[in-house]
Coordinates of C-alpha atoms and ligand atoms in Angstrom, one line a residue:
X1 CA 75.0 143.2 -22.6
X2 CA 75.7 146.6 -24.0
X3 CA 72.7 147.9 -21.8
X4 CA 73.7 146.4 -18.7
X5 CA 77.5 147.9 -19.6
X6 CA 75.7 151.2 -20.4
X7 CA 73.8 151.2 -16.9
X8 CA 76.8 151.0 -15.4
X9 CA 78.4 153.8 -17.3
X10 CA 75.7 156.2 -16.5
X11 CA 75.5 155.7 -13.0
X12 CA 79.1 155.9 -12.6
X13 CA 79.0 159.4 -14.4
X14 CA 75.9 160.8 -12.4
X15 CA 77.8 159.9 -9.1
X16 CA 80.7 161.6 -10.2
X17 CA 80.3 164.8 -9.0
X18 CA 79.6 163.3 -5.5
X19 CA 82.1 160.6 -5.8
X20 CA 85.6 161.1 -3.5
X21 CA 88.4 162.8 -5.8
X22 CA 90.2 159.5 -4.5
X23 CA 89.8 156.9 -2.6
X24 CA 92.2 153.9 -1.5
X25 CA 90.8 152.8 1.7
X26 CA 91.3 149.0 1.6
X27 CA 92.2 149.3 -2.0
X28 CA 95.1 146.9 -2.0
X29 CA 93.1 143.9 -0.2
X30 CA 90.0 144.6 -3.2
X31 CA 93.3 144.2 -5.8
X32 CA 94.5 141.1 -4.4
X33 CA 90.7 139.4 -4.8
X34 CA 91.5 139.6 -8.9
X35 CA 94.5 137.7 -8.6
X36 CA 92.7 134.5 -10.1
X37 CA 93.0 131.8 -12.6
X38 CA 90.9 132.3 -15.7
X39 CA 87.9 130.4 -15.2
X40 CA 87.4 127.2 -17.4
X41 CA 83.2 128.4 -17.7
X42 CA 81.9 131.8 -18.4
X43 CA 79.9 133.6 -15.8
X44 CA 76.9 135.8 -16.5
X45 CA 77.2 139.6 -17.4
X46 CA 75.9 140.7 -14.2
X47 CA 78.3 139.0 -12.1
X48 CA 81.2 140.1 -14.6
X49 CA 80.1 143.8 -14.4
X50 CA 79.9 144.1 -10.6
X51 CA 83.7 143.0 -10.5
X52 CA 84.5 145.6 -12.9
X53 CA 82.4 148.0 -11.1
X54 CA 84.1 147.2 -7.7
X55 CA 87.7 147.2 -8.9
X56 CA 86.7 151.1 -10.7
X57 CA 85.5 152.3 -7.2
X58 CA 89.1 152.3 -5.7
X59 CA 91.5 154.7 -6.9
X60 CA 92.2 158.3 -8.2
X61 CA 89.0 159.7 -9.5
X62 CA 90.6 160.8 -12.8
X63 CA 87.4 161.3 -14.3
X64 CA 85.9 163.5 -11.6
X65 CA 85.3 167.3 -11.2
X66 CA 87.7 167.5 -8.4
X67 CA 90.7 165.8 -9.9
X68 CA 93.4 168.2 -10.4
X69 CA 96.7 166.4 -10.0
X70 CA 99.4 165.4 -12.5
X71 CA 97.5 166.2 -15.6
X72 CA 93.7 165.2 -15.8
X73 CA 92.9 162.8 -18.4
X74 CA 89.3 164.0 -19.1
X75 CA 86.9 161.1 -20.3
X76 CA 84.5 162.5 -22.4
X77 CA 81.8 160.0 -22.6
X78 CA 81.3 160.4 -26.7
X79 CA 85.0 159.1 -26.8
X80 CA 83.7 155.5 -25.3
X81 CA 80.9 155.3 -27.8
X82 CA 83.5 156.0 -30.3
X83 CA 85.7 152.7 -28.8
X84 CA 82.3 151.1 -28.7
X85 CA 81.6 151.5 -32.4
X86 CA 85.1 151.1 -33.4
X87 CA 85.9 147.9 -31.3
X88 CA 82.7 146.2 -32.3
X89 CA 83.4 147.4 -36.1
X90 CA 87.0 145.9 -35.8
X91 CA 88.1 147.5 -39.1
X92 CA 91.7 148.0 -39.6
X93 CA 92.9 151.6 -40.5
X94 CA 96.7 151.4 -40.6
X95 CA 96.7 150.6 -44.3
X96 CA 94.2 152.9 -46.2
X97 CA 92.5 150.2 -48.4
X98 CA 91.7 148.0 -45.8
X99 CA 88.9 150.4 -44.9
X100 CA 89.3 153.5 -47.2
X101 CA 86.6 155.9 -45.3
X102 CA 87.4 155.1 -42.0
X103 CA 91.4 155.7 -42.8
X104 CA 90.0 158.9 -44.3
X105 CA 88.1 159.8 -41.0
X106 CA 91.4 159.5 -39.1
X107 CA 93.6 161.6 -41.9
X108 CA 90.8 163.9 -41.6
X109 CA 91.5 164.3 -37.7
X110 CA 94.7 164.7 -38.4
X111 CA 94.3 167.4 -41.2
X112 CA 92.2 169.3 -38.8
X113 CA 94.8 169.5 -36.2
X114 CA 97.3 170.3 -39.1
X115 CA 94.8 173.2 -40.0
X116 CA 95.0 174.3 -36.7
X117 CA 98.5 175.0 -36.7
X118 CA 98.5 176.5 -40.0
X119 CA 100.7 173.2 -41.5
X120 CA 100.9 172.8 -45.1
X121 CA 99.1 170.4 -47.1
X122 CA 102.1 168.1 -47.2
X123 CA 102.0 167.7 -43.6
X124 CA 101.4 164.3 -41.9
X125 CA 100.9 163.1 -38.7
X126 CA 99.9 159.9 -36.7
X127 CA 97.6 159.3 -33.8
X128 CA 99.7 157.6 -30.9
X129 CA 98.9 156.1 -27.7
X130 CA 99.8 159.4 -25.8
X131 CA 102.3 162.0 -25.6
X132 CA 105.3 159.8 -24.9
X133 CA 104.9 157.9 -28.2
X134 CA 104.5 161.0 -29.7
X135 CA 107.7 162.5 -28.7
X136 CA 109.4 159.3 -29.1
X137 CA 108.4 159.2 -33.2
X138 CA 109.4 163.0 -33.5
X139 CA 113.1 162.2 -32.4
X140 CA 113.3 159.3 -34.4
X141 CA 112.2 161.0 -37.5
X142 CA 114.6 164.1 -36.6
X143 CA 117.3 161.7 -36.0
X144 CA 116.8 160.0 -39.4
X145 CA 116.2 163.6 -41.1
X146 CA 119.5 164.8 -39.6
X147 CA 121.9 162.7 -38.7
X148 CA 124.1 160.2 -40.2
X149 CA 123.5 156.1 -39.4
X150 CA 126.3 156.5 -36.6
X151 CA 124.5 158.8 -35.0
X152 CA 125.7 159.1 -31.2
X153 CA 127.3 162.5 -31.6
X154 CA 123.7 164.1 -31.9
X155 CA 122.9 166.0 -29.1
X156 CA 119.4 167.3 -28.1
X157 CA 118.4 170.5 -26.3
X158 CA 115.4 171.5 -23.9
X159 CA 114.7 173.5 -20.6
X160 CA 115.2 172.3 -17.6
X161 CA 111.2 172.0 -17.5
X162 CA 110.9 169.7 -20.6
X163 CA 108.7 166.6 -19.6
X164 CA 110.7 163.4 -18.8
X165 CA 109.4 161.7 -21.6
X166 CA 111.5 163.4 -23.9
X167 CA 114.5 162.1 -22.4
X168 CA 112.9 158.6 -22.4
X169 CA 112.4 158.9 -26.1
X170 CA 116.0 160.1 -26.7
X171 CA 117.1 157.4 -25.0
X172 CA 115.1 154.5 -26.5
X173 CA 116.1 156.1 -30.0
X174 CA 119.6 154.9 -29.2
X175 CA 121.3 158.3 -27.7
X176 CA 123.0 158.0 -24.3
X177 CA 121.3 159.8 -21.5
X178 CA 124.0 162.6 -21.4
X179 CA 123.1 163.8 -24.9
X180 CA 120.2 165.2 -23.6
X181 CA 121.2 168.9 -22.6
X182 CA 119.2 170.7 -19.9
X183 CA 119.1 174.3 -20.5
X184 CA 118.4 176.9 -17.8
X185 CA 115.2 179.0 -17.9
X186 CA 114.6 182.4 -17.2
X187 CA 112.8 183.4 -13.7
X188 CA 109.2 182.8 -15.7
X189 CA 110.3 179.1 -16.5
X190 CA 110.7 179.6 -20.2
X191 CA 114.2 178.2 -21.5
X192 CA 116.8 180.8 -21.9
X193 CA 117.6 181.5 -25.3
X194 CA 120.7 182.6 -25.0
X195 CA 122.0 179.9 -22.3
X196 CA 120.7 177.7 -25.3
X197 CA 122.8 179.4 -28.0
X198 CA 126.0 179.1 -25.8
X199 CA 125.5 175.4 -24.8
X200 CA 125.0 174.7 -28.6
X201 CA 128.1 176.6 -29.6
X202 CA 130.2 174.7 -26.9
X203 CA 129.0 171.5 -28.0
X204 CA 129.8 172.2 -31.6
X205 CA 133.4 173.2 -30.5
X206 CA 133.8 169.7 -28.8
X207 CA 132.7 168.1 -31.9
X208 CA 129.2 167.0 -31.0
X209 CA 126.3 167.4 -33.4
X210 CA 123.5 169.6 -32.2
X211 CA 120.2 168.4 -33.7
X212 CA 117.1 168.9 -31.8
X213 CA 115.3 171.6 -29.6
X214 CA 112.6 170.3 -28.1
X215 CA 110.5 173.5 -26.9
X216 CA 107.3 173.4 -24.4
X217 CA 103.9 174.6 -25.3
X218 CA 102.7 174.2 -21.6
X219 CA 105.5 172.3 -19.3
X220 CA 103.8 169.8 -17.3
X221 CA 105.2 171.8 -13.8
X222 CA 103.7 174.8 -14.3
X223 CA 102.2 175.2 -18.2
X224 CA 105.1 177.4 -19.0
X225 CA 105.4 177.8 -22.9
X226 CA 108.9 178.7 -24.5
X227 CA 109.3 181.6 -26.7
X228 CA 108.4 179.4 -29.6
X229 CA 109.2 182.2 -32.4
X230 CA 112.5 182.6 -30.9
X231 CA 113.3 179.1 -30.6
X232 CA 112.6 178.6 -34.3
X233 CA 115.0 181.0 -35.2
X234 CA 117.7 179.6 -33.2
X235 CA 116.8 176.3 -34.7
X236 CA 116.6 177.9 -38.3
X237 CA 119.9 179.4 -38.0
X238 CA 121.7 176.2 -36.1
X239 CA 120.2 173.8 -38.4
X240 CA 118.0 171.9 -35.8
X241 CA 114.8 170.0 -36.0
X242 CA 112.4 172.0 -33.5
X243 CA 109.8 169.7 -31.9
X244 CA 107.0 171.5 -29.9
X245 CA 105.7 169.3 -26.9
X246 CA 102.1 170.6 -26.6
X247 CA 101.0 167.2 -24.9
X248 CA 99.4 169.4 -22.2
X249 CA 99.1 172.7 -23.6
X250 CA 98.9 172.2 -27.2
X251 CA 95.0 172.6 -27.6
X252 CA 94.7 175.9 -26.1
X253 CA 95.6 176.8 -29.6
X254 CA 91.8 176.7 -30.2
X255 CA 91.6 179.7 -27.5
X256 CA 92.9 183.4 -28.8
X257 CA 94.8 183.5 -25.4
X258 CA 96.7 180.0 -26.4
X259 CA 97.1 181.1 -30.0
X260 CA 99.1 184.0 -28.6
X261 CA 101.1 182.1 -26.9
X262 CA 102.3 179.9 -29.0
X263 CA 103.0 182.3 -31.6
X264 CA 105.5 180.9 -33.9
X265 CA 104.5 177.4 -33.6
X266 CA 103.8 176.9 -37.2
X267 CA 107.5 177.1 -37.8
X268 CA 108.2 173.9 -35.8
X269 CA 109.3 170.4 -37.6
X270 CA 106.7 168.6 -35.4
X271 CA 104.3 168.8 -32.4
X272 CA 103.3 166.6 -30.0
X273 CA 99.4 167.1 -28.9
X274 CA 97.6 164.6 -26.6
X275 CA 93.5 164.9 -27.2
X276 CA 93.4 162.7 -23.8
X277 CA 94.3 166.1 -22.0
X278 CA 93.3 168.9 -24.2
X279 CA 90.5 167.4 -25.9
X280 CA 89.1 165.9 -22.7
X281 CA 89.3 162.1 -24.2
X282 CA 89.8 159.3 -22.0
X283 CA 93.5 158.1 -21.7
X284 CA 95.0 156.8 -25.0
X285 CA 95.0 159.1 -27.5
X286 CA 98.0 161.1 -28.4
X287 CA 99.2 162.6 -31.8
X288 CA 102.2 163.9 -33.7
X289 CA 102.0 166.2 -36.6
X290 CA 105.3 166.6 -38.8
X291 CA 105.3 169.6 -41.2
X292 CA 107.4 167.9 -43.8
X293 CA 105.0 165.0 -43.8
X294 CA 107.4 162.7 -46.0
X295 CA 110.4 162.6 -43.3
X296 CA 107.9 160.8 -40.9
X297 CA 107.2 158.4 -43.5
X298 CA 111.2 157.8 -44.2
X299 CA 112.0 157.4 -40.4
X300 CA 109.5 154.6 -39.8
X301 CA 108.6 152.7 -43.4
X302 CA 110.0 149.3 -43.7
X303 CA 108.9 146.8 -46.6
X304 CA 107.7 143.6 -45.8
X305 CA 106.8 140.6 -48.5
X306 CA 103.6 139.6 -46.7
X307 CA 102.1 142.9 -46.9
X308 CA 102.9 142.9 -50.8
X309 CA 99.2 142.7 -51.8
X310 CA 98.2 146.2 -50.0
X311 CA 98.2 149.6 -51.6
X312 CA 100.9 152.1 -51.2
X313 CA 100.1 155.2 -49.8
X314 CA 97.8 157.1 -52.3
X315 CA 95.5 160.2 -51.7
X316 CA 95.0 158.6 -47.9
X317 CA 98.3 157.7 -46.2
X318 CA 99.0 154.6 -44.9
X319 CA 99.5 155.1 -41.3
X320 CA 101.5 151.8 -40.5
X321 CA 104.3 153.2 -42.9
X322 CA 104.6 156.6 -40.5
X323 CA 104.6 154.8 -37.0
X324 CA 106.1 152.1 -35.1
X325 CA 102.6 150.5 -34.7
X326 CA 101.2 147.9 -37.4
X327 CA 98.1 146.6 -35.7
X328 CA 96.2 149.0 -33.7
X329 CA 93.1 150.5 -32.5
X330 CA 91.0 152.8 -34.6
X331 CA 91.8 156.0 -32.7
X332 CA 90.5 158.3 -35.2
X333 CA 87.2 157.6 -34.6
X334 CA 87.4 158.5 -30.9
X335 CA 88.6 162.3 -31.9
X336 CA 86.1 162.5 -34.8
X337 CA 82.8 161.4 -33.3
X338 CA 83.0 163.8 -30.2
X339 CA 84.0 166.8 -32.4
X340 CA 81.1 165.7 -34.9
X341 CA 79.1 165.6 -32.1
X342 CA 79.7 168.8 -29.7
X343 CA 81.6 170.8 -32.5
X344 CA 85.2 172.5 -32.1
X345 CA 83.2 175.5 -30.6
X346 CA 82.2 173.5 -27.6
X347 CA 86.1 172.3 -26.9
X348 CA 87.4 175.9 -27.3
X349 CA 84.7 177.4 -24.9
X350 CA 85.4 174.3 -22.6
X351 CA 89.1 175.6 -22.6
X352 CA 88.6 179.1 -22.4
X353 CA 86.6 178.0 -19.2
X354 CA 89.8 176.5 -17.8
X355 CA 92.2 179.4 -18.5
X356 CA 89.3 181.9 -16.5
X357 CA 89.2 179.3 -13.7
X358 CA 93.0 179.1 -13.5
X359 CA 93.1 182.8 -13.2
X360 CA 90.8 182.9 -10.5
X361 CA 92.5 180.2 -8.4
X362 CA 95.7 182.3 -9.1
X363 CA 94.2 185.6 -7.9
X364 CA 92.3 184.2 -5.1
X365 CA 96.0 182.2 -3.4
X366 CA 97.9 185.2 -4.5
X367 CA 95.6 187.4 -2.4
X368 CA 95.5 185.1 0.7
X369 CA 98.3 186.1 3.1
X370 CA 101.0 183.2 3.8
X371 CA 100.5 181.7 0.1
X372 CA 103.5 182.1 -2.2
X373 CA 102.4 181.7 -5.9
X374 CA 105.7 182.5 -7.7
X375 CA 104.7 182.1 -11.4
X376 CA 101.6 183.6 -12.9
X377 CA 99.7 180.6 -15.1
X378 CA 100.4 180.8 -18.9
X379 CA 97.9 177.9 -19.1
X380 CA 95.9 176.2 -16.2
X381 CA 98.5 175.4 -13.9
X382 CA 98.9 177.1 -10.6
X383 CA 101.9 176.0 -8.3
X384 CA 101.7 177.5 -4.9
X385 CA 103.2 176.9 -1.3
X386 CA 102.3 178.2 1.9
X387 CA 105.3 180.1 3.9
X388 CA 104.6 179.0 7.7
X389 CA 105.7 181.4 10.2
X390 CA 108.0 178.8 11.8
X391 CA 109.4 175.3 11.1
X392 CA 110.3 173.7 7.8
X393 CA 108.7 174.9 4.8
X394 CA 108.6 171.4 3.1
X395 CA 107.2 169.6 6.1
X396 CA 104.5 171.8 6.2
X397 CA 103.8 172.0 2.6
X398 CA 103.6 168.2 2.5
X399 CA 101.3 168.1 5.3
X400 CA 98.9 170.8 3.7
X401 CA 99.0 168.6 0.7
X402 CA 97.8 165.6 2.9
X403 CA 95.4 167.8 4.4
X404 CA 93.9 169.2 1.2
X405 CA 93.4 165.9 -0.3
X406 CA 92.1 164.4 2.6
X407 CA 88.9 166.3 1.6
X408 CA 88.3 164.2 -1.0
X409 CA 86.4 166.9 -2.8
X410 CA 89.5 167.9 -4.6
X411 CA 92.8 165.8 -5.2
X412 CA 96.3 167.8 -5.9
X413 CA 99.7 167.0 -6.6
X414 CA 103.4 168.4 -5.9
X415 CA 106.4 168.7 -7.5
X416 CA 109.8 170.2 -7.0
X417 CA 110.8 173.5 -9.0
X418 CA 114.5 175.3 -8.5
X419 CA 114.8 172.9 -5.4
X420 CA 111.4 174.2 -3.8
X421 CA 108.8 171.7 -2.9
X422 CA 105.2 173.1 -4.2
X423 CA 101.8 171.9 -4.6
X424 CA 100.1 172.4 -8.1
X425 CA 96.5 172.4 -9.4
X426 CA 96.3 171.5 -12.9
X427 CA 92.7 172.6 -14.3
X428 CA 92.0 170.7 -17.7
X429 CA 88.8 168.4 -17.1
X430 CA 86.0 169.1 -18.9
X431 CA 83.9 168.3 -15.6
X432 CA 85.8 171.0 -13.6
X433 CA 83.6 174.1 -13.3
X434 CA 83.4 177.4 -11.0
X435 CA 81.7 175.7 -8.1
X436 CA 84.8 172.9 -7.7
X437 CA 87.2 175.7 -8.1
X438 CA 85.7 177.7 -5.3
X439 CA 85.4 175.0 -3.4
X440 CA 89.3 174.4 -3.7
X441 CA 89.9 177.9 -2.8
X442 CA 87.9 177.6 0.7
X443 CA 89.9 174.2 1.1
X444 CA 93.1 175.0 0.3
X445 CA 92.8 178.2 2.9
X446 CA 91.1 176.4 5.6
X447 CA 93.7 173.4 5.4
X448 CA 96.6 176.2 5.6
X449 CA 95.0 178.0 8.4
X450 CA 94.1 174.6 10.6
X451 CA 97.8 173.5 10.1
X452 CA 99.2 176.8 11.0
X453 CA 96.8 176.5 14.3
X454 CA 98.0 173.3 15.2
X455 CA 101.5 173.4 14.7
Ligands
PLP501 C1 104.2 168.4 -21.5 C2 104.2 166.7 -21.5 N1 104.7 166.0 -22.6 C3 104.6 164.7 -22.3 C4 103.9 164.2 -21.6 C5 103.5 162.5 -21.7 O1 102.6 162.3 -22.3 P1 101.4 161.2 -22.0 O2 101.4 160.8 -20.6 O3 100.1 161.0 -22.7 O4 102.4 159.8 -22.8 C6 103.2 164.7 -20.8 C7 102.1 164.0 -19.6 O5 101.8 164.3 -19.0 C8 103.3 166.1 -20.7 O6 102.7 166.9 -19.6

């Protein structure tokens, strides 16, 4: 069975460069054929795998080199091997003495990430299902550390470019949505620190309790990086918890350019990272690091009599005490195995390559008459639009996006920034290289010329 599944995967991966960047033709009809009752008797492996393969054929080709929409989720094959092993072994790593060396593997992964951010020995972390859950636990930890049990006066701050998962996390953590303050940005889409300070002062005067500042280490819209050192200074002065959302951009810390952009990140109280973005892993692995580790545990730990036989945290942490989850998959191996196999240098080089490709795309569009590329990339997102000679710019750019994506060689998405409809390309898949970006440039330019000609 394992060999058959491997054959399927190998041919899927080998075909990725030629596979369409998205294909939804007839997808709903195919999806409907999977609405079925559970079979009484089992089927053969070939029949079952054929159905998996057919189901995987339709959709966004998120693992392919042309996928530049939203934030690509990679899909490193070594991580699939890790999951195969960890699910087969099925050891439990939430409490260290259930599988000490395997729990240590996960703790070691977290230590690597703490070291990457110059976090002290007492720092702790958890691997989560993604950035959204990491942001959630960060807010819960900050709330517990800084606010009383009656916390509804607590207010949170972030720029207008903050990811929606932070507001969602605040609401899930019990805050009214209005307590999440959206701070204006400077023209480069970084938080306006003076505006932030004014807002905090006004809220304090109104009897509210500012307690958390969430800063971007790579925004989703354009990859904007907030001035982290200044944010840390404001947080220290105002007694706020500084949380850095590096779900998209965080792993660029591995590169010199990223480290420069994130100067001051070591002063953050907590950092969200998404190995399923910047480490090219398949969907399902996020991470939260907390500088003062005990604060993470204090926010999540609840005693239970039926767990009394299990050892308390020792030199290896009990992840279940620092996370909302008790039973869960062994995410540590999914990070550890690819890093052991490829080495961190390979990840650093791949991320550097993405930064170079982004610059290339940005320069090419900026040099093409008719294109507006308002924000120089700080990470690996290029947001752009075409200025048509006549007609409604938004309608033109919607049509442009459709035309680009109709190539099926690349797949881009759009967003709205400061009331402007823009297209965006995010280059963060380990399978996206120079050939595909050069092709993307051709496709984008040709689509604009053709559309202008047909208008
Ligand atoms: C900046 C940022 N924060 C948080 C998230 C949410 O992460 P996830 O989708 O892993 O839950 C994303 C997702 O794209 C993101 O770009």
